[in-house]
Coordinates of C-alpha atoms and ligand atoms in Angstrom, one line a residue:
M28 CA -7.8 -34.0 5.3
S29 CA -11.4 -33.4 5.4
E30 CA -13.0 -30.2 5.9
P31 CA -15.5 -29.3 8.9
A32 CA -19.3 -28.6 7.8
V33 CA -19.2 -25.1 7.6
R34 CA -22.3 -23.9 7.1
P35 CA -23.2 -19.9 6.7
R36 CA -26.4 -19.4 8.9
A37 CA -27.7 -15.6 7.0
D38 CA -30.7 -16.2 10.5
S39 CA -28.0 -15.9 12.7
P40 CA -28.8 -13.1 15.9
I41 CA -25.0 -12.5 15.9
R42 CA -25.2 -11.3 12.8
R43 CA -27.3 -8.4 13.6
V44 CA -24.9 -6.6 16.1
G45 CA -23.4 -3.4 15.8
S46 CA -20.1 -3.2 13.9
V47 CA -16.8 -3.7 14.8
P48 CA -14.8 -0.7 14.1
D49 CA -11.6 -1.1 12.1
R50 CA -9.3 0.5 15.0
T51 CA -9.6 -3.1 16.8
T52 CA -7.6 -4.7 13.6
T53 CA -5.0 -1.9 13.8
R54 CA -5.0 -1.7 17.3
L55 CA -4.2 -5.2 17.9
P56 CA -2.7 -6.7 14.3
R57 CA -1.6 -10.0 15.7
A58 CA -5.4 -11.0 15.9
G59 CA -6.8 -9.1 13.1
V60 CA -7.9 -11.9 11.3
V61 CA -10.1 -12.9 14.4
W62 CA -11.4 -9.6 14.8
D63 CA -12.6 -9.7 11.2
A64 CA -14.3 -12.6 11.7
L65 CA -16.2 -11.3 14.9
R66 CA -16.7 -8.3 13.2
E67 CA -18.8 -10.5 10.6
A68 CA -20.6 -12.2 13.3
I69 CA -22.0 -9.8 15.2
A70 CA -22.4 -7.3 12.7
D71 CA -25.8 -5.0 12.2
R72 CA -26.6 -6.2 15.7
G73 CA -27.9 -4.9 18.8
P74 CA -26.1 -5.3 22.6
L75 CA -25.2 -8.7 23.2
D76 CA -24.7 -10.8 25.7
I77 CA -20.8 -11.7 25.5
V78 CA -18.9 -14.0 28.1
D79 CA -14.9 -14.3 27.2
V80 CA -14.1 -17.4 29.0
G81 CA -9.9 -17.1 29.6
G82 CA -10.5 -13.7 28.2
G83 CA -7.5 -12.4 31.2
T84 CA -6.8 -8.6 30.5
G85 CA -9.3 -7.6 28.4
G86 CA -7.9 -7.5 25.2
F87 CA -11.4 -8.8 23.1
A88 CA -13.5 -8.0 26.0
V89 CA -12.7 -4.5 26.3
P90 CA -13.3 -3.3 23.2
L91 CA -16.6 -5.3 22.7
A92 CA -17.7 -3.6 25.9
E93 CA -16.3 0.0 24.2
L94 CA -19.2 -1.3 21.4
G95 CA -21.9 -1.0 23.6
H96 CA -21.8 -5.1 24.1
R97 CA -22.7 -6.6 27.7
V98 CA -19.4 -8.3 28.3
T99 CA -18.7 -11.1 31.1
V100 CA -15.1 -12.0 31.4
V101 CA -14.5 -15.4 33.6
D102 CA -10.8 -16.2 34.6
P103 CA -8.9 -18.2 36.7
S104 CA -6.1 -15.5 37.6
P105 CA -6.9 -12.8 40.1
D106 CA -4.2 -10.5 38.7
A107 CA -5.4 -10.9 35.3
L108 CA -9.4 -9.9 36.0
A109 CA -7.4 -6.8 38.0
S110 CA -5.7 -5.8 34.7
L111 CA -8.7 -6.4 33.2
E112 CA -10.7 -3.7 35.8
R113 CA -8.1 -1.2 35.0
R114 CA -8.0 -1.6 31.2
A115 CA -11.9 -1.5 31.4
G116 CA -12.1 1.8 33.8
E117 CA -9.1 3.5 31.5
S118 CA -11.5 2.8 28.6
G119 CA -14.8 4.4 30.5
V120 CA -16.4 0.8 30.0
R121 CA -17.8 -1.8 32.4
V122 CA -16.8 -5.4 32.5
R123 CA -18.0 -7.9 34.6
G124 CA -15.1 -10.1 35.4
V125 CA -15.4 -13.3 37.6
Q126 CA -13.2 -15.5 38.9
G127 CA -13.9 -19.2 37.3
D128 CA -12.7 -21.5 34.7
A129 CA -14.5 -23.0 31.6
A130 CA -15.2 -26.2 32.7
G131 CA -17.4 -24.7 35.9
L132 CA -19.0 -21.8 33.4
L133 CA -22.0 -22.7 34.8
D134 CA -21.3 -22.1 38.3
V135 CA -20.6 -18.5 37.1
V136 CA -22.8 -17.8 34.4
A137 CA -26.4 -18.7 34.0
P138 CA -27.4 -21.3 31.7
E139 CA -28.4 -20.1 28.2
S140 CA -27.4 -16.6 28.7
A141 CA -25.0 -15.4 26.1
D142 CA -25.5 -15.0 22.6
L143 CA -21.7 -15.3 21.9
V144 CA -19.1 -16.9 24.3
L145 CA -15.2 -16.4 23.2
C146 CA -12.4 -19.1 24.2
H147 CA -9.1 -17.5 23.1
G148 CA -6.1 -19.2 23.8
V149 CA -7.7 -21.5 26.6
L150 CA -8.6 -24.9 25.5
E151 CA -4.6 -25.5 25.4
H152 CA -4.5 -25.2 28.7
V153 CA -7.8 -26.9 30.4
D154 CA -7.7 -30.1 32.5
D155 CA -10.0 -31.6 29.7
P156 CA -11.0 -30.3 26.3
A157 CA -14.3 -31.9 26.1
P158 CA -16.5 -31.3 28.6
A159 CA -15.1 -27.6 29.0
A160 CA -16.6 -27.5 25.1
L161 CA -19.9 -28.6 26.7
S162 CA -19.4 -25.8 29.6
L163 CA -18.8 -23.2 26.3
V164 CA -22.1 -24.7 24.8
A165 CA -24.6 -24.7 27.7
A166 CA -23.6 -21.5 28.7
L167 CA -25.2 -20.2 25.0
R168 CA -28.6 -19.2 23.7
S169 CA -30.4 -21.1 21.1
G170 CA -28.8 -19.1 18.1
G171 CA -26.1 -18.5 19.4
S172 CA -22.1 -18.4 18.6
L173 CA -18.8 -19.8 20.0
S174 CA -15.6 -18.7 18.9
V175 CA -12.5 -20.4 19.5
L176 CA -8.9 -19.6 18.8
A177 CA -6.3 -22.0 19.4
A178 CA -2.8 -23.0 18.8
N179 CA -2.2 -25.4 15.4
R180 CA 0.1 -28.3 16.2
N181 CA 1.4 -28.3 12.3
A182 CA 2.7 -24.5 13.3
I183 CA 5.0 -25.7 16.2
V184 CA 6.3 -28.4 14.2
L185 CA 7.5 -25.6 11.1
A186 CA 8.8 -23.3 13.6
R187 CA 10.9 -25.7 15.8
A188 CA 12.3 -27.1 12.2
I189 CA 12.9 -23.6 11.4
A190 CA 15.0 -23.3 14.7
G191 CA 16.8 -26.2 13.5
R192 CA 15.3 -28.5 16.4
F193 CA 14.5 -31.3 14.0
A194 CA 14.1 -33.6 16.8
E195 CA 12.0 -31.4 19.0
A196 CA 9.9 -31.6 15.4
R197 CA 9.2 -34.3 15.0
H198 CA 8.0 -35.2 18.7
A199 CA 5.5 -32.5 18.0
L200 CA 4.5 -34.2 14.8
A201 CA 4.2 -37.2 16.4
D202 CA 2.9 -36.3 19.8
P203 CA -1.2 -36.5 20.5
A204 CA -1.2 -33.8 22.9
G205 CA 1.2 -31.7 19.6
R206 CA 4.0 -30.6 22.6
W207 CA 7.6 -30.4 21.4
G208 CA 9.0 -32.3 24.5
P209 CA 8.5 -32.1 28.4
A210 CA 10.2 -28.8 28.4
D211 CA 7.3 -27.7 26.4
P212 CA 5.2 -25.1 28.3
L213 CA 2.3 -25.3 26.5
P214 CA 0.0 -28.4 27.6
R215 CA -1.8 -28.9 24.0
R216 CA -1.9 -28.0 20.6
F217 CA -4.7 -29.1 18.3
T218 CA -5.5 -30.0 14.2
E219 CA -8.0 -28.2 12.8
E220 CA -10.0 -31.4 12.4
Q221 CA -9.4 -31.8 16.6
L222 CA -11.1 -28.4 17.1
A223 CA -13.8 -29.2 14.7
A224 CA -14.8 -32.7 16.2
L225 CA -14.3 -30.9 19.8
L226 CA -17.3 -28.3 18.5
T227 CA -19.6 -30.8 16.3
G228 CA -19.2 -33.1 19.3
A229 CA -20.5 -30.7 22.0
G230 CA -23.5 -30.0 19.4
L231 CA -22.4 -26.6 17.5
T232 CA -22.5 -26.5 13.5
V233 CA -19.1 -24.9 12.3
R234 CA -19.8 -22.2 10.1
A235 CA -16.3 -20.4 9.6
V236 CA -12.4 -21.7 10.2
H237 CA -9.6 -18.7 9.7
G238 CA -6.0 -19.5 10.1
V239 CA -4.4 -16.4 12.9
R240 CA -0.3 -15.7 12.2
T241 CA -0.1 -17.6 9.2
F242 CA 2.9 -15.6 8.4
T243 CA 3.0 -13.0 11.2
D244 CA 5.4 -15.1 13.0
L245 CA 7.8 -16.0 10.5
V246 CA 8.7 -12.5 9.5
P247 CA 11.6 -10.6 11.3
G248 CA 10.0 -8.1 13.2
A249 CA 12.3 -5.7 12.2
V250 CA 10.5 -5.5 8.5
T251 CA 6.9 -4.4 10.1
D252 CA 8.1 -2.4 13.0
S253 CA 10.2 0.0 10.8
E254 CA 7.9 0.1 7.9
P255 CA 3.9 0.9 8.8
A256 CA 3.3 0.2 5.3
A257 CA 4.7 -3.3 5.6
A258 CA 3.0 -3.7 8.1
Q259 CA -0.5 -3.3 6.4
E260 CA 0.6 -5.3 3.6
L261 CA 1.0 -8.1 6.0
L262 CA -2.4 -7.5 7.5
A263 CA -3.8 -8.1 4.3
L264 CA -1.8 -11.1 3.1
E265 CA -2.9 -12.5 6.5
A266 CA -7.0 -11.6 5.7
A267 CA -6.4 -12.6 1.8
T268 CA -4.8 -16.4 3.0
S269 CA -7.0 -17.0 6.6
D270 CA -9.8 -19.1 5.1
R271 CA -7.6 -21.0 2.8
A272 CA -6.8 -24.7 3.9
D273 CA -3.5 -24.6 2.4
F274 CA -2.6 -21.8 4.4
R275 CA -4.3 -22.0 7.3
A276 CA -2.5 -25.4 8.1
L277 CA 0.3 -23.8 8.4
A278 CA -1.2 -20.7 10.9
T279 CA 0.0 -20.1 14.3
Q280 CA -3.3 -20.6 15.5
L281 CA -6.8 -21.7 14.3
H282 CA -9.8 -19.5 14.5
L283 CA -13.1 -21.3 14.5
L284 CA -16.9 -19.8 14.7
A285 CA -19.3 -22.2 15.5
D286 CA -23.0 -21.9 15.9
K287 CA -25.8 -23.5 18.4
V288 CA -28.8 -24.6 16.7
Ligands
SAM7 C1 -3.1 -17.5 27.2 S1 -3.9 -16.4 27.8 C2 -5.5 -15.3 26.5 C3 -6.0 -14.3 26.9 C4 -6.8 -13.9 25.8 N1 -8.1 -14.9 25.8 C5 -6.8 -13.6 24.6 O1 -6.9 -13.9 23.5 O2 -6.0 -12.2 24.9 C6 -5.1 -17.3 28.3 C7 -6.2 -17.2 29.7 O3 -6.5 -18.6 30.0 C8 -6.9 -18.5 30.8 N2 -7.3 -19.4 31.8 C9 -6.3 -20.6 32.3 N3 -6.6 -22.0 32.3 C10 -7.9 -21.5 32.3 C11 -9.4 -22.5 32.7 N4 -9.2 -23.7 32.6 N5 -10.4 -21.8 32.4 C12 -10.6 -20.5 32.0 N6 -9.5 -19.6 31.8 C13 -8.6 -20.2 31.9 C14 -5.4 -17.6 32.3 O4 -5.9 -17.0 33.2 C15 -5.2 -16.4 31.0 O5 -6.0 -15.2 30.9

């Protein structure tokens, strides 16, 4: 398996943002690895213009707004946008919610207006990932970064096999869209190579790749629900293995951070 080009950029403007507090990790343990990557990406910098495409109910957008960033959520779902507004109101922050989709991002967001674009759990659903990725990149300023989180094809092969659904596991392994069968609710899953190629093909340089929920979805919930110390240990294990290619190969999701030069 070839590694994508990972080039840390010390001069990236995203590196100098106000830091993400630890409570974002503890509040969203399933997304701890993503917050760790975002924390590093936006550390020590003043208010940024952030666009969360498919931001849904604001799981990332609201904590980022709480840090003082100017956050816009673009999502096709009016219900999600209504929940986002409620959530932002309860937190006492303003998040701009706009109805729209990834491919048509420039209909609702000005070109080259964002320092950071988030696209988490969305590329699995879009009609065609390539033009969607181009739209995300077009919304970024030069020097800005894109944060992509997407379902890992390998993980569903493992999950179906563990469930005893061996034929479905083999189907997901062979299917170009990484689906386990016609009843699979997800339209598409990705390999790391596919995601890296998608972002480099859109003109970005991949800076970091992390595996998200490598172990969390394999551990019975009762283990961590009943023991807070075990939950913390699990988080630490996820963090310790997230950037290792051997472990992230089986993570439920892949997180890529990529820069626009
Ligand atoms: C799995 S949720 C992820 C929500 C959020 N990004 C997160 O990580 O918690 C997927 C979101 O993508 C939105 N969505 C679906 N199709 C989309 C599209 N073509 N463009 C943008 N967002 C889309 C859905 O409305 C939903 O809010």
